[in-house]
PDB file of C-alpha atoms in Angstrom:
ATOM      1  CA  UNK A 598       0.000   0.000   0.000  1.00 68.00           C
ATOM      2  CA  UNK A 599       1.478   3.560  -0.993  1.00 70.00           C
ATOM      3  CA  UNK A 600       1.366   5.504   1.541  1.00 89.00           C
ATOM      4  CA  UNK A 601       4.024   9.030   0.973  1.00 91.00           C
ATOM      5  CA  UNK A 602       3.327  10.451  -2.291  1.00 92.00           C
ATOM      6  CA  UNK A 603       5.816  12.836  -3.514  1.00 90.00           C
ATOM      7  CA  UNK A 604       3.872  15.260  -5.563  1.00 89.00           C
ATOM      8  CA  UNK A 605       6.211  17.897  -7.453  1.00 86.00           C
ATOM      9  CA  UNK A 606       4.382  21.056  -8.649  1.00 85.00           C
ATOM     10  CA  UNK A 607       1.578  23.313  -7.219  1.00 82.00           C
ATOM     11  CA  UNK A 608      -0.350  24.192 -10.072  1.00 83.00           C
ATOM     12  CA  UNK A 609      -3.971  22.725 -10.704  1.00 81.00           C
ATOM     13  CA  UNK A 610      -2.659  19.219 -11.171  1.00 84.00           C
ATOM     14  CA  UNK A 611      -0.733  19.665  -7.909  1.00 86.00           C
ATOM     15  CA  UNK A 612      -2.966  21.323  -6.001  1.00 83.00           C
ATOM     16  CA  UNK A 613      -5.998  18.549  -7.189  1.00 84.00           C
ATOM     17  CA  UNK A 614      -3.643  15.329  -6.727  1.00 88.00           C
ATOM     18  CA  UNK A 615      -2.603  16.990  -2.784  1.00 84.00           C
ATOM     19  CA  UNK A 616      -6.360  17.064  -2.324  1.00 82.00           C
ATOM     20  CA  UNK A 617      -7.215  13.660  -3.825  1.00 86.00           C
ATOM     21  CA  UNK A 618      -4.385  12.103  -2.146  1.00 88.00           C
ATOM     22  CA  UNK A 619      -5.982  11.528   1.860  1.00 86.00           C
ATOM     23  CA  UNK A 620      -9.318   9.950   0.174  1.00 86.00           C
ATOM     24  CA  UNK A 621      -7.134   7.094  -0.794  1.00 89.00           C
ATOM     25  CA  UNK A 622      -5.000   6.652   2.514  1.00 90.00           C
ATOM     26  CA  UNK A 623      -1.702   8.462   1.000  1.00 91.00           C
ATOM     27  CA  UNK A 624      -0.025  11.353   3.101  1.00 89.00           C
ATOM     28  CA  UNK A 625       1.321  14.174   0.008  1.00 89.00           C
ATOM     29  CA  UNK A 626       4.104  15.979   0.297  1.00 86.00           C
ATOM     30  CA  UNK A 627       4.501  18.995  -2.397  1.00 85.00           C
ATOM     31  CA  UNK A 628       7.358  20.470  -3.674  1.00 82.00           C
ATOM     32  CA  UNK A 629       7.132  23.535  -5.678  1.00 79.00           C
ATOM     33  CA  UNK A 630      10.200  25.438  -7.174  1.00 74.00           C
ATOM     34  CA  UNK A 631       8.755  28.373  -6.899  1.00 72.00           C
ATOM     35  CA  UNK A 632       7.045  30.426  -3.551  1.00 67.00           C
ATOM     36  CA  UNK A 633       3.501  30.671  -5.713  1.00 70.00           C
ATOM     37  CA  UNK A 634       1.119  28.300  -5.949  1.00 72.00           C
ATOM     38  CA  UNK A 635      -1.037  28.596  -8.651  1.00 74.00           C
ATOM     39  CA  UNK A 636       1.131  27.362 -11.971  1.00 74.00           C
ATOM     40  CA  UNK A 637       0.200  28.548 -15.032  1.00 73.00           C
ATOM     41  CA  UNK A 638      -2.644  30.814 -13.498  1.00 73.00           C
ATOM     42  CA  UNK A 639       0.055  33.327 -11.477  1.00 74.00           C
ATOM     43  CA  UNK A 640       0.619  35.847 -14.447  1.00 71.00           C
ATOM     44  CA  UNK A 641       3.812  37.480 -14.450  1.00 76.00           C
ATOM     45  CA  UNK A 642       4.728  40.386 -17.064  1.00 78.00           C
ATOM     46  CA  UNK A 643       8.128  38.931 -17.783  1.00 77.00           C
ATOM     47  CA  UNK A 644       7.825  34.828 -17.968  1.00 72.00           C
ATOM     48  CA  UNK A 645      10.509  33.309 -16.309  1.00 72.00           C
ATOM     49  CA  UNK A 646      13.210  31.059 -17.915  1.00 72.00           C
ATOM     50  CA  UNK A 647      11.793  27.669 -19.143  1.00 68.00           C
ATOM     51  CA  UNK A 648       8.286  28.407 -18.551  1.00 68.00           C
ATOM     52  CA  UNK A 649       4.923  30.059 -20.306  1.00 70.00           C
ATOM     53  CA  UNK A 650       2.859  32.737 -19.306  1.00 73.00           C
ATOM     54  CA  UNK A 651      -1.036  33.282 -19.863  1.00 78.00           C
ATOM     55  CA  UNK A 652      -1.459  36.919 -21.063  1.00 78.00           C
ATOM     56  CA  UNK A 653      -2.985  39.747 -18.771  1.00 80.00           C
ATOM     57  CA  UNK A 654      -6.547  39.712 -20.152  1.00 84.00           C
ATOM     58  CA  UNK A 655      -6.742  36.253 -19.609  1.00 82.00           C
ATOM     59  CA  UNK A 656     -10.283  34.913 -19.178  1.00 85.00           C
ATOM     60  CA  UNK A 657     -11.407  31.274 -18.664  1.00 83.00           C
ATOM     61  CA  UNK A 658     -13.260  29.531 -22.085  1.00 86.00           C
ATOM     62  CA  UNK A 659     -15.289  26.975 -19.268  1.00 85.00           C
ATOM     63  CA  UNK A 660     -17.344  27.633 -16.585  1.00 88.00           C
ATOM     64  CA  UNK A 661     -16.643  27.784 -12.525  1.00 85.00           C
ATOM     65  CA  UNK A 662     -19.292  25.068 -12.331  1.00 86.00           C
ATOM     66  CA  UNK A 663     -17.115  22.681 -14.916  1.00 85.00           C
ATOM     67  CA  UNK A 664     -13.630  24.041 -13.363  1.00 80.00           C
ATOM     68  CA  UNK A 665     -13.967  23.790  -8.944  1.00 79.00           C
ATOM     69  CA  UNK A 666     -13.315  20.877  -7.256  1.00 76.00           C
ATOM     70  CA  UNK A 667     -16.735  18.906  -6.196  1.00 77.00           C
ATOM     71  CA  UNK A 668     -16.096  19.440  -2.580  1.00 76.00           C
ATOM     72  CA  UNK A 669     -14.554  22.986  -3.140  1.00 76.00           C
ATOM     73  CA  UNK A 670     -16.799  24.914  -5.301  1.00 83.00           C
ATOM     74  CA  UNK A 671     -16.232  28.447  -6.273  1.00 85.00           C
ATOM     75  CA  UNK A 672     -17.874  31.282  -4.893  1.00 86.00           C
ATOM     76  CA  UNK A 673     -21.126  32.151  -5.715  1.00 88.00           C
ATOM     77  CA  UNK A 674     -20.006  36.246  -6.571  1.00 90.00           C
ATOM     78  CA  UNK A 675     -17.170  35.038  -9.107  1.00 90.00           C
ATOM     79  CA  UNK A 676     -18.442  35.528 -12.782  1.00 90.00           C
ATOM     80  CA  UNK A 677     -19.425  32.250 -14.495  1.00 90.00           C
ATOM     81  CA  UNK A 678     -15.925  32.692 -17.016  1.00 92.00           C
ATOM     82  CA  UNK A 679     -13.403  33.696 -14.451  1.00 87.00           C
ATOM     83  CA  UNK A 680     -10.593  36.248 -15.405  1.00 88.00           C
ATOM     84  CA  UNK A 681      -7.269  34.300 -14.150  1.00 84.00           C
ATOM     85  CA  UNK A 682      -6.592  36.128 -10.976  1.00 85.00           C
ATOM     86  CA  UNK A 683     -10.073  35.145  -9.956  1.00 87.00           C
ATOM     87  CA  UNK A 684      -8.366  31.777 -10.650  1.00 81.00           C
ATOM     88  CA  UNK A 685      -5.339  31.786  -8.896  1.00 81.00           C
ATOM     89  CA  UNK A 686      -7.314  33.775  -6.016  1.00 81.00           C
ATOM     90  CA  UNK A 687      -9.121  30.729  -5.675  1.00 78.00           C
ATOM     91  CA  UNK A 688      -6.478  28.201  -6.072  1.00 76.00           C
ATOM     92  CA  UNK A 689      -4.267  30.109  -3.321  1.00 73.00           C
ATOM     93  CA  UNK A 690      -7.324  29.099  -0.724  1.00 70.00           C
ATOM     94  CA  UNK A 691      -5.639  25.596  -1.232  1.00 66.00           C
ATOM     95  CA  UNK A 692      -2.406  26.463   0.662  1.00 61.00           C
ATOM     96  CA  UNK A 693      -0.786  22.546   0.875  1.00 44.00           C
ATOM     97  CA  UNK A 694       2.253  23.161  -0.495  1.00 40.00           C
ATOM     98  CA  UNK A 695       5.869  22.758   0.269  1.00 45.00           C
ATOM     99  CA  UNK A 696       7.962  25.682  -0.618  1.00 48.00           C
ATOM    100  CA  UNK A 697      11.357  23.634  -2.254  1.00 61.00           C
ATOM    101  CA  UNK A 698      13.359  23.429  -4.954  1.00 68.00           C
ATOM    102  CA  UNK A 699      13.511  20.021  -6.149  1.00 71.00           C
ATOM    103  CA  UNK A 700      16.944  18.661  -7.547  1.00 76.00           C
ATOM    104  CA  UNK A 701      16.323  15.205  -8.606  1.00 77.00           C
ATOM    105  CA  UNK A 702      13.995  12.320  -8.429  1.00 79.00           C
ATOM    106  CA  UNK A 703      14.963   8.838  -8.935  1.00 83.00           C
ATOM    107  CA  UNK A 704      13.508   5.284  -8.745  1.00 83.00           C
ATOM    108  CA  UNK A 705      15.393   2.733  -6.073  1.00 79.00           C
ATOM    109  CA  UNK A 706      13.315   0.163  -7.445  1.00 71.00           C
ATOM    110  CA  UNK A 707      15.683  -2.766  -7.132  1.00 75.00           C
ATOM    111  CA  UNK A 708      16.208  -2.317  -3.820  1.00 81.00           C
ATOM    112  CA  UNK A 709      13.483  -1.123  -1.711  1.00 82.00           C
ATOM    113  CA  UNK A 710      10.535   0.293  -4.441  1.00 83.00           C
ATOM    114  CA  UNK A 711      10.899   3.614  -3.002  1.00 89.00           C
ATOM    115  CA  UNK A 712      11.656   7.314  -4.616  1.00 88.00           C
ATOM    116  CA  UNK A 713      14.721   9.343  -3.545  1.00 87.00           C
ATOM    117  CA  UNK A 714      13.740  12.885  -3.769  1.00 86.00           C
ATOM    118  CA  UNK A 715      16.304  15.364  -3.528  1.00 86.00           C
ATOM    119  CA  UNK A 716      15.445  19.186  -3.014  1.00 82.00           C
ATOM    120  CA  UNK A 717      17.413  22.424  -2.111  1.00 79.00           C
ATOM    121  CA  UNK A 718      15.768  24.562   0.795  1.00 73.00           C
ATOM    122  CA  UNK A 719      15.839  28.149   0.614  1.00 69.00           C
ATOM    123  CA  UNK A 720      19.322  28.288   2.578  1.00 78.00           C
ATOM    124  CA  UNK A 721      20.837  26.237  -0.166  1.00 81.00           C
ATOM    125  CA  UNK A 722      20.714  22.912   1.711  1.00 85.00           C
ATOM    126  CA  UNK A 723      19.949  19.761  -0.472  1.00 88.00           C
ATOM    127  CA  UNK A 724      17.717  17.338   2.113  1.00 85.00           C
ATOM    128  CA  UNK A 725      16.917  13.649   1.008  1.00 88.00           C
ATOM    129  CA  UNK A 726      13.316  12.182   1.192  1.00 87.00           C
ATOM    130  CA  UNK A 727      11.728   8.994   0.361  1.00 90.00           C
ATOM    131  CA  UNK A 728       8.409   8.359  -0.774  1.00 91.00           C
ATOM    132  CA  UNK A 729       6.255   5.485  -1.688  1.00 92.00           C
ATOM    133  CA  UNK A 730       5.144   7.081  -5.113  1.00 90.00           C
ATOM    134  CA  UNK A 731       5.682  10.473  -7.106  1.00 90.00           C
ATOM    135  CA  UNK A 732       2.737  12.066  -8.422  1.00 89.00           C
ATOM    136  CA  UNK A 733       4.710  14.532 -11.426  1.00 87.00           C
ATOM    137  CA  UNK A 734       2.238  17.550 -11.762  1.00 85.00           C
ATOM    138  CA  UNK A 735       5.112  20.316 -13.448  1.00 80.00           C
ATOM    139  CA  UNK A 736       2.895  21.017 -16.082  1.00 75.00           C
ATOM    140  CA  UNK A 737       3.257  20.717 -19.925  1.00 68.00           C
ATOM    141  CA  UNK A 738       4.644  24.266 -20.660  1.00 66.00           C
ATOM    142  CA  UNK A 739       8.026  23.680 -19.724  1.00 65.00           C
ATOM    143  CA  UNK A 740      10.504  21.914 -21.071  1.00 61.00           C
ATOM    144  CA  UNK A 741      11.056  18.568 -20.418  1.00 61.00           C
ATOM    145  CA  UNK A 742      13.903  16.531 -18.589  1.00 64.00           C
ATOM    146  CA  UNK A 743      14.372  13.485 -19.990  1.00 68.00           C
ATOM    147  CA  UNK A 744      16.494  10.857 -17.557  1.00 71.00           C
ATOM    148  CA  UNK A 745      16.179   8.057 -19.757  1.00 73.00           C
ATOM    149  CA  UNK A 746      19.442   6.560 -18.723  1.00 74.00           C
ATOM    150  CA  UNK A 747      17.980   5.839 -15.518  1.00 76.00           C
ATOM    151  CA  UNK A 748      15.012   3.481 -16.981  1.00 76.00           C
ATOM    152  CA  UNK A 749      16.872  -0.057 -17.918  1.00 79.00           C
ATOM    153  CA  UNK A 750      15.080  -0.764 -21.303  1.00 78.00           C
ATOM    154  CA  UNK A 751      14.491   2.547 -22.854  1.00 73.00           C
ATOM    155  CA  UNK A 752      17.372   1.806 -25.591  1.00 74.00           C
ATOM    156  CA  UNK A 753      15.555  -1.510 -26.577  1.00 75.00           C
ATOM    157  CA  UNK A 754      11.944  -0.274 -26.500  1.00 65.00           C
ATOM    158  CA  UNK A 755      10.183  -0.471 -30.179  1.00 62.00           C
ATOM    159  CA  UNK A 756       9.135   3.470 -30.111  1.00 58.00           C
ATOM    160  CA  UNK A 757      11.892   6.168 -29.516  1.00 53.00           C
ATOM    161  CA  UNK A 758      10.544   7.617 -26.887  1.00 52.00           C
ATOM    162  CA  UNK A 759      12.910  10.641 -26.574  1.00 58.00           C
ATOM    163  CA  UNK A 760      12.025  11.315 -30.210  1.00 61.00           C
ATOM    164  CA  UNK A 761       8.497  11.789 -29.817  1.00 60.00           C
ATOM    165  CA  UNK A 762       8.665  13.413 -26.338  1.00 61.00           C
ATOM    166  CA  UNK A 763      10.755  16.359 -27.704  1.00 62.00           C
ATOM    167  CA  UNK A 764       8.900  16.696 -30.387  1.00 62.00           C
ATOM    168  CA  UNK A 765       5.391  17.243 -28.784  1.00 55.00           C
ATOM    169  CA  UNK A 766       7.764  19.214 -26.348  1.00 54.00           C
ATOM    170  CA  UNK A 767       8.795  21.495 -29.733  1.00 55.00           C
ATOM    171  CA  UNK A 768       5.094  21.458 -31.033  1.00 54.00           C
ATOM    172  CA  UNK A 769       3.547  23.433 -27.808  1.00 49.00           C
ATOM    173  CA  UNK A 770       6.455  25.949 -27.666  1.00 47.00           C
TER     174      UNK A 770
END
């Protein structure tokens, strides 16, 4: 039974896998590399490196109703297509998070069936975790690291994988 969860990033994937996480026995841990919550939704003027923005005039294309969390729902005085601060002022009610910048991730599979985690605190110290299972949540507008070496088999599977990872990678740049 898995019961840590490592779940790395604090957007909406994050943020909804942290909340799903205690319905099915599993204690999550977040780590974030940034201090925001909020992924995508936290608009900043200049993007940083590595990562998308959404643009200032933002607004939502579905509904609250289709967009909250069953057991979370939006307020009743938000518009029905949210401008994304409305968003991410909603998201931020879900404060679980972990503020950490994580270095690494790595199965120990052979050994003990476990995750290594590695992150960096704010003081520049790198701490070592284990968890049960990694829930990956960093979204799909940044650019992928690929650790292939680290998966025996890759090099014999029938599909190049790297091949058509970077190039969906390429295709939403």
């Amino acid at each position: 039974m898995v019961h840590r969860v490592a779940v790395i990033g604090a957007g909406p994937s994050g943020l909804a896998s942290i909340k799903a996480c205690p319905d099915e026995g599993m204690v999550p841990t977040c780590f974030e590399c940034t201090i925001h919550l909020g992924g995508l939704w936290r608009f900043k003027e200049v993007s940083e490196p590595n990562r998308a923005s959404i643009y200032h005039s933002l607004t939502i294309n579905a509904s609250k109703e289709m967009m909250c969390y069953s057991d979370f729902p939006i307020p009743a005085d938000y518009p029905n297509y949210m401008h994304h601060s409305k968003i991410l002022k909603h998201l931020k009610l879900l404060k679980q998070y972990l503020q950490t910048n994580l270095l690494y991730c790595r199965p120990d599979f052979s050994r003990t069936g476990q995750w290594e985690v590695v992150t960096e605190n704010r003081d520049g110290q790198e701490q070592r975790h284990v968890f049960d299972a990694v829930i990956c949540c960093s979204g799909h507008y940044t650019y992928p690291n690929l650790p292939l070496k680290d998966f025996p088999g890759t090099d014999t599977f029938n599909v190049n994988v790297t091949q058509i990872l970077q190039s969906d990678a390429g295709a939403e740049r």
